[in-house]
Amino acid sequence: VGCDRSKNLVDICGEKHFQAFVCDALSVPIRSGSCDACISIAVIHHFSTAERRLATIRELARLLRPGGTALIYVWAMEQEYKNQKSKYLKEKNGTKNKANEMNTGTAQRALNDQGPDNSSQDSAWSDQLLNDFKDERCGAKPVADLRLPVHTNRTSFHSQDLLVPWHLKGGTKKKEESVDTGLVPGGSKELQELSPVFHRYYHVFCEGELEAVCRSLDCVRVQKSYYDQGNWCVILEKL
């Protein structure tokens, strides 16, 4: 059984005869302890506070039966790890279009949409659960104000909290263009002119951060923590 926040994606699953429904990862309408296994791929890094990221993992654990397992993938701050570049960095766009490089001076968005307490909440979270887990471990620059930098596609990350430009597919499309072009930032100049651009929030995880959050829950045990092509991954077991 699959679930997603997007009705359109869930409809595609239905067309392919898969079972899926629309829901929020913070509140999944499935009975506690009813799942043998759960996966969360590229979801948790979209939650904007440490408390919500923890709550999402706790909700995932709630669904598992004792002995059940969960697999979690989140985007990594370290897109170059052990002298190897991730697939994300390697897949450079064929066109050197400067329009891809958003002007961070004008394309920044306020982080305080949900109130001015976000930064203090994250600070309290770090003090309570991560102790001496320092930002410099992954080279993150502290946010000087409550504005988020806009990421330049296919480059290394310079901030843990950022906005990634997403070009929505629209208008006419050449046959040779990949169907996935609209699902990743960037694209040809022609496509950009036809497609609206949205900024999607990401919190990219430093090494050890996802594992530390998972270990703060008493109801699960971390079976394995590893790096995979620009993602930090954890396998959990329900106790």
GROMACS .gro file of N, CA and C in nm, residues 136-209:
model
  222
  136GLU      N    1   2.987   2.253   1.164
  136GLU     CA    2   3.107   2.248   1.081
  136GLU      C    3   3.142   2.108   1.036
  137ARG      N    4   3.077   2.005   1.091
  137ARG     CA    5   3.105   1.867   1.046
  137ARG      C    6   3.074   1.851   0.898
  138CYS      N    7   2.977   1.925   0.850
  138CYS     CA    8   2.945   1.912   0.708
  138CYS      C    9   2.965   2.044   0.634
  139GLY      N   10   3.032   2.139   0.697
  139GLY     CA   11   3.065   2.264   0.630
  139GLY      C   12   2.947   2.356   0.607
  140ALA      N   13   2.840   2.339   0.682
  140ALA     CA   14   2.723   2.424   0.663
  140ALA      C   15   2.748   2.563   0.717
  141LYS      N   16   2.698   2.661   0.644
  141LYS     CA   17   2.710   2.798   0.690
  141LYS      C   18   2.586   2.834   0.772
  142PRO      N   19   2.603   2.898   0.886
  142PRO     CA   20   2.487   2.936   0.965
  142PRO      C   21   2.401   3.038   0.892
  143VAL      N   22   2.269   3.031   0.912
  143VAL     CA   23   2.178   3.124   0.848
  143VAL      C   24   2.182   3.256   0.926
  144ALA      N   25   2.226   3.362   0.860
  144ALA     CA   26   2.243   3.490   0.928
  144ALA      C   27   2.108   3.555   0.957
  145ASP      N   28   2.012   3.535   0.866
  145ASP     CA   29   1.879   3.588   0.889
  145ASP      C   30   1.778   3.479   0.857
  146LEU      N   31   1.652   3.514   0.850
  146LEU     CA   32   1.549   3.413   0.828
  146LEU      C   33   1.512   3.401   0.682
  147ARG      N   34   1.610   3.417   0.594
  147ARG     CA   35   1.587   3.396   0.452
  147ARG      C   36   1.667   3.275   0.406
  148LEU      N   37   1.608   3.199   0.316
  148LEU     CA   38   1.673   3.077   0.269
  148LEU      C   39   1.744   3.101   0.136
  149PRO      N   40   1.865   3.048   0.119
  149PRO     CA   41   1.933   3.058  -0.011
  149PRO      C   42   1.865   2.968  -0.112
  150VAL      N   43   1.872   3.008  -0.239
  150VAL     CA   44   1.820   2.926  -0.348
  150VAL      C   45   1.936   2.848  -0.407
  151HIS      N   46   1.920   2.718  -0.413
  151HIS     CA   47   2.027   2.629  -0.459
  151HIS      C   48   2.047   2.639  -0.610
  152THR      N   49   2.172   2.631  -0.653
  152THR     CA   50   2.203   2.620  -0.795
  152THR      C   51   2.211   2.474  -0.833
  153ASN      N   52   2.135   2.436  -0.934
  153ASN     CA   53   2.122   2.297  -0.973
  153ASN      C   54   2.257   2.229  -1.002
  154ARG      N   55   2.267   2.103  -0.957
  154ARG     CA   56   2.385   2.018  -0.982
  154ARG      C   57   2.513   2.076  -0.924
  155THR      N   58   2.502   2.142  -0.809
  155THR     CA   59   2.620   2.191  -0.739
  155THR      C   60   2.617   2.142  -0.595
  156SER      N   61   2.727   2.155  -0.525
  156SER     CA   62   2.733   2.116  -0.384
  156SER      C   63   2.646   2.208  -0.300
  157PHE      N   64   2.603   2.157  -0.187
  157PHE     CA   65   2.521   2.236  -0.096
  157PHE      C   66   2.608   2.321  -0.005
  158HIS      N   67   2.565   2.443   0.021
  158HIS     CA   68   2.637   2.533   0.110
  158HIS      C   69   2.554   2.570   0.232
  159SER      N   70   2.433   2.519   0.238
  159SER     CA   71   2.346   2.543   0.352
  159SER      C   72   2.259   2.419   0.372
  160GLN      N   73   2.228   2.387   0.497
  160GLN     CA   74   2.142   2.271   0.524
  160GLN      C   75   1.996   2.299   0.493
  161ASP      N   76   1.955   2.424   0.506
  161ASP     CA   77   1.817   2.462   0.480
  161ASP      C   78   1.815   2.553   0.359
  162LEU      N   79   1.745   2.511   0.253
  162LEU     CA   80   1.752   2.584   0.127
  162LEU      C   81   1.628   2.559   0.043
  163LEU      N   82   1.619   2.633  -0.065
  163LEU     CA   83   1.512   2.617  -0.162
  163LEU      C   84   1.571   2.568  -0.293
  164VAL      N   85   1.507   2.469  -0.354
  164VAL     CA   86   1.553   2.415  -0.482
  164VAL      C   87   1.452   2.453  -0.589
  165PRO      N   88   1.495   2.519  -0.698
  165PRO     CA   89   1.402   2.554  -0.806
  165PRO      C   90   1.352   2.430  -0.878
  166TRP      N   91   1.223   2.422  -0.895
  166TRP     CA   92   1.160   2.310  -0.968
  166TRP      C   93   1.082   2.368  -1.085
  167HIS      N   94   1.117   2.322  -1.206
  167HIS     CA   95   1.050   2.369  -1.327
  167HIS      C   96   0.936   2.274  -1.360
  168LEU      N   97   0.815   2.323  -1.344
  168LEU     CA   98   0.698   2.241  -1.370
  168LEU      C   99   0.679   2.224  -1.520
  169LYS      N  100   0.650   2.103  -1.562
  169LYS     CA  101   0.627   2.079  -1.703
  169LYS      C  102   0.503   2.154  -1.749
  170GLY      N  103   0.513   2.213  -1.869
  170GLY     CA  104   0.398   2.286  -1.921
  170GLY      C  105   0.420   2.323  -2.064
  171GLY      N  106   0.314   2.356  -2.136
  171GLY     CA  107   0.326   2.395  -2.276
  171GLY      C  108   0.360   2.275  -2.363
  172THR      N  109   0.417   2.301  -2.480
  172THR     CA  110   0.453   2.194  -2.572
  172THR      C  111   0.590   2.140  -2.534
  173LYS      N  112   0.614   2.016  -2.568
  173LYS     CA  113   0.741   1.952  -2.533
  173LYS      C  114   0.793   1.874  -2.653
  174LYS      N  115   0.921   1.893  -2.681
  174LYS     CA  116   0.982   1.819  -2.790
  174LYS      C  117   0.986   1.671  -2.758
  175LYS      N  118   0.975   1.589  -2.859
  175LYS     CA  119   0.973   1.445  -2.839
  175LYS      C  120   1.101   1.393  -2.777
  176GLU      N  121   1.213   1.457  -2.812
  176GLU     CA  122   1.340   1.405  -2.762
  176GLU      C  123   1.364   1.441  -2.617
  177GLU      N  124   1.283   1.531  -2.560
  177GLU     CA  125   1.302   1.569  -2.421
  177GLU      C  126   1.255   1.458  -2.329
  178SER      N  127   1.332   1.434  -2.227
  178SER     CA  128   1.298   1.328  -2.132
  178SER      C  129   1.171   1.363  -2.056
  179VAL      N  130   1.091   1.262  -2.025
  179VAL     CA  131   0.968   1.285  -1.949
  179VAL      C  132   1.000   1.326  -1.807
  180ASP      N  133   1.123   1.302  -1.764
  180ASP     CA  134   1.161   1.336  -1.627
  180ASP      C  135   1.217   1.477  -1.616
  181THR      N  136   1.229   1.548  -1.727
  181THR     CA  137   1.293   1.679  -1.725
  181THR      C  138   1.225   1.772  -1.625
  182GLY      N  139   1.094   1.766  -1.619
  182GLY     CA  140   1.022   1.856  -1.530
  182GLY      C  141   1.025   1.815  -1.386
  183LEU      N  142   1.080   1.698  -1.358
  183LEU     CA  143   1.083   1.648  -1.221
  183LEU      C  144   1.211   1.686  -1.149
  184VAL      N  145   1.307   1.744  -1.221
  184VAL     CA  146   1.432   1.785  -1.158
  184VAL      C  147   1.456   1.932  -1.188
  185PRO      N  148   1.531   2.000  -1.102
  185PRO     CA  149   1.561   2.141  -1.128
  185PRO      C  150   1.638   2.157  -1.258
  186GLY      N  151   1.620   2.271  -1.321
  186GLY     CA  152   1.696   2.299  -1.442
  186GLY      C  153   1.616   2.268  -1.566
  187GLY      N  154   1.683   2.235  -1.674
  187GLY     CA  155   1.616   2.207  -1.799
  187GLY      C  156   1.661   2.307  -1.904
  188SER      N  157   1.615   2.286  -2.028
  188SER     CA  158   1.656   2.372  -2.137
  188SER      C  159   1.595   2.511  -2.124
  189LYS      N  160   1.652   2.607  -2.196
  189LYS     CA  161   1.600   2.744  -2.192
  189LYS      C  162   1.457   2.747  -2.243
  190GLU      N  163   1.431   2.669  -2.348
  190GLU     CA  164   1.297   2.663  -2.404
  190GLU      C  165   1.197   2.611  -2.301
  191LEU      N  166   1.238   2.507  -2.229
  191LEU     CA  167   1.149   2.449  -2.129
  191LEU      C  168   1.123   2.546  -2.016
  192GLN      N  169   1.227   2.621  -1.976
  192GLN     CA  170   1.210   2.717  -1.868
  192GLN      C  171   1.112   2.827  -1.905
  193GLU      N  172   1.115   2.869  -2.035
  193GLU     CA  173   1.024   2.975  -2.077
  193GLU      C  174   0.880   2.927  -2.076
  194LEU      N  175   0.860   2.797  -2.097
  194LEU     CA  176   0.726   2.741  -2.102
  194LEU      C  177   0.676   2.701  -1.964
  195SER      N  178   0.766   2.680  -1.871
  195SER     CA  179   0.729   2.619  -1.745
  195SER      C  180   0.742   2.715  -1.629
  196PRO      N  181   0.644   2.717  -1.540
  196PRO     CA  182   0.657   2.797  -1.417
  196PRO      C  183   0.761   2.736  -1.324
  197VAL      N  184   0.826   2.820  -1.244
  197VAL     CA  185   0.929   2.772  -1.152
  197VAL      C  186   0.879   2.788  -1.009
  198PHE      N  187   0.890   2.680  -0.933
  198PHE     CA  188   0.853   2.682  -0.792
  198PHE      C  189   0.977   2.653  -0.709
  199HIS      N  190   0.978   2.703  -0.587
  199HIS     CA  191   1.091   2.678  -0.498
  199HIS      C  192   1.046   2.582  -0.389
  200ARG      N  193   1.112   2.468  -0.383
  200ARG     CA  194   1.075   2.362  -0.291
  200ARG      C  195   1.176   2.357  -0.176
  201TYR      N  196   1.123   2.350  -0.053
  201TYR     CA  197   1.210   2.351   0.065
  201TYR      C  198   1.277   2.215   0.087
  202TYR      N  199   1.405   2.221   0.124
  202TYR     CA  200   1.481   2.101   0.163
  202TYR      C  201   1.562   2.129   0.289
  203HIS      N  202   1.569   2.030   0.376
  203HIS     CA  203   1.670   2.028   0.482
  203HIS      C  204   1.762   1.911   0.449
  204VAL      N  205   1.884   1.940   0.404
  204VAL     CA  206   1.976   1.832   0.370
  204VAL      C  207   2.050   1.789   0.497
  205PHE      N  208   2.065   1.659   0.515
  205PHE     CA  209   2.116   1.602   0.639
  205PHE      C  210   2.267   1.586   0.636
  206CYS      N  211   2.332   1.622   0.745
  206CYS     CA  212   2.475   1.596   0.762
  206CYS      C  213   2.498   1.451   0.803
  207GLU      N  214   2.620   1.406   0.787
  207GLU     CA  215   2.657   1.270   0.828
  207GLU      C  216   2.626   1.250   0.977
  208GLY      N  217   2.555   1.144   1.009
  208GLY     CA  218   2.522   1.111   1.147
  208GLY      C  219   2.394   1.174   1.198
  209GLU      N  220   2.341   1.273   1.128
  209GLU     CA  221   2.224   1.346   1.178
  209GLU      C  222   2.098   1.260   1.177
   0.00000   0.00000   0.00000
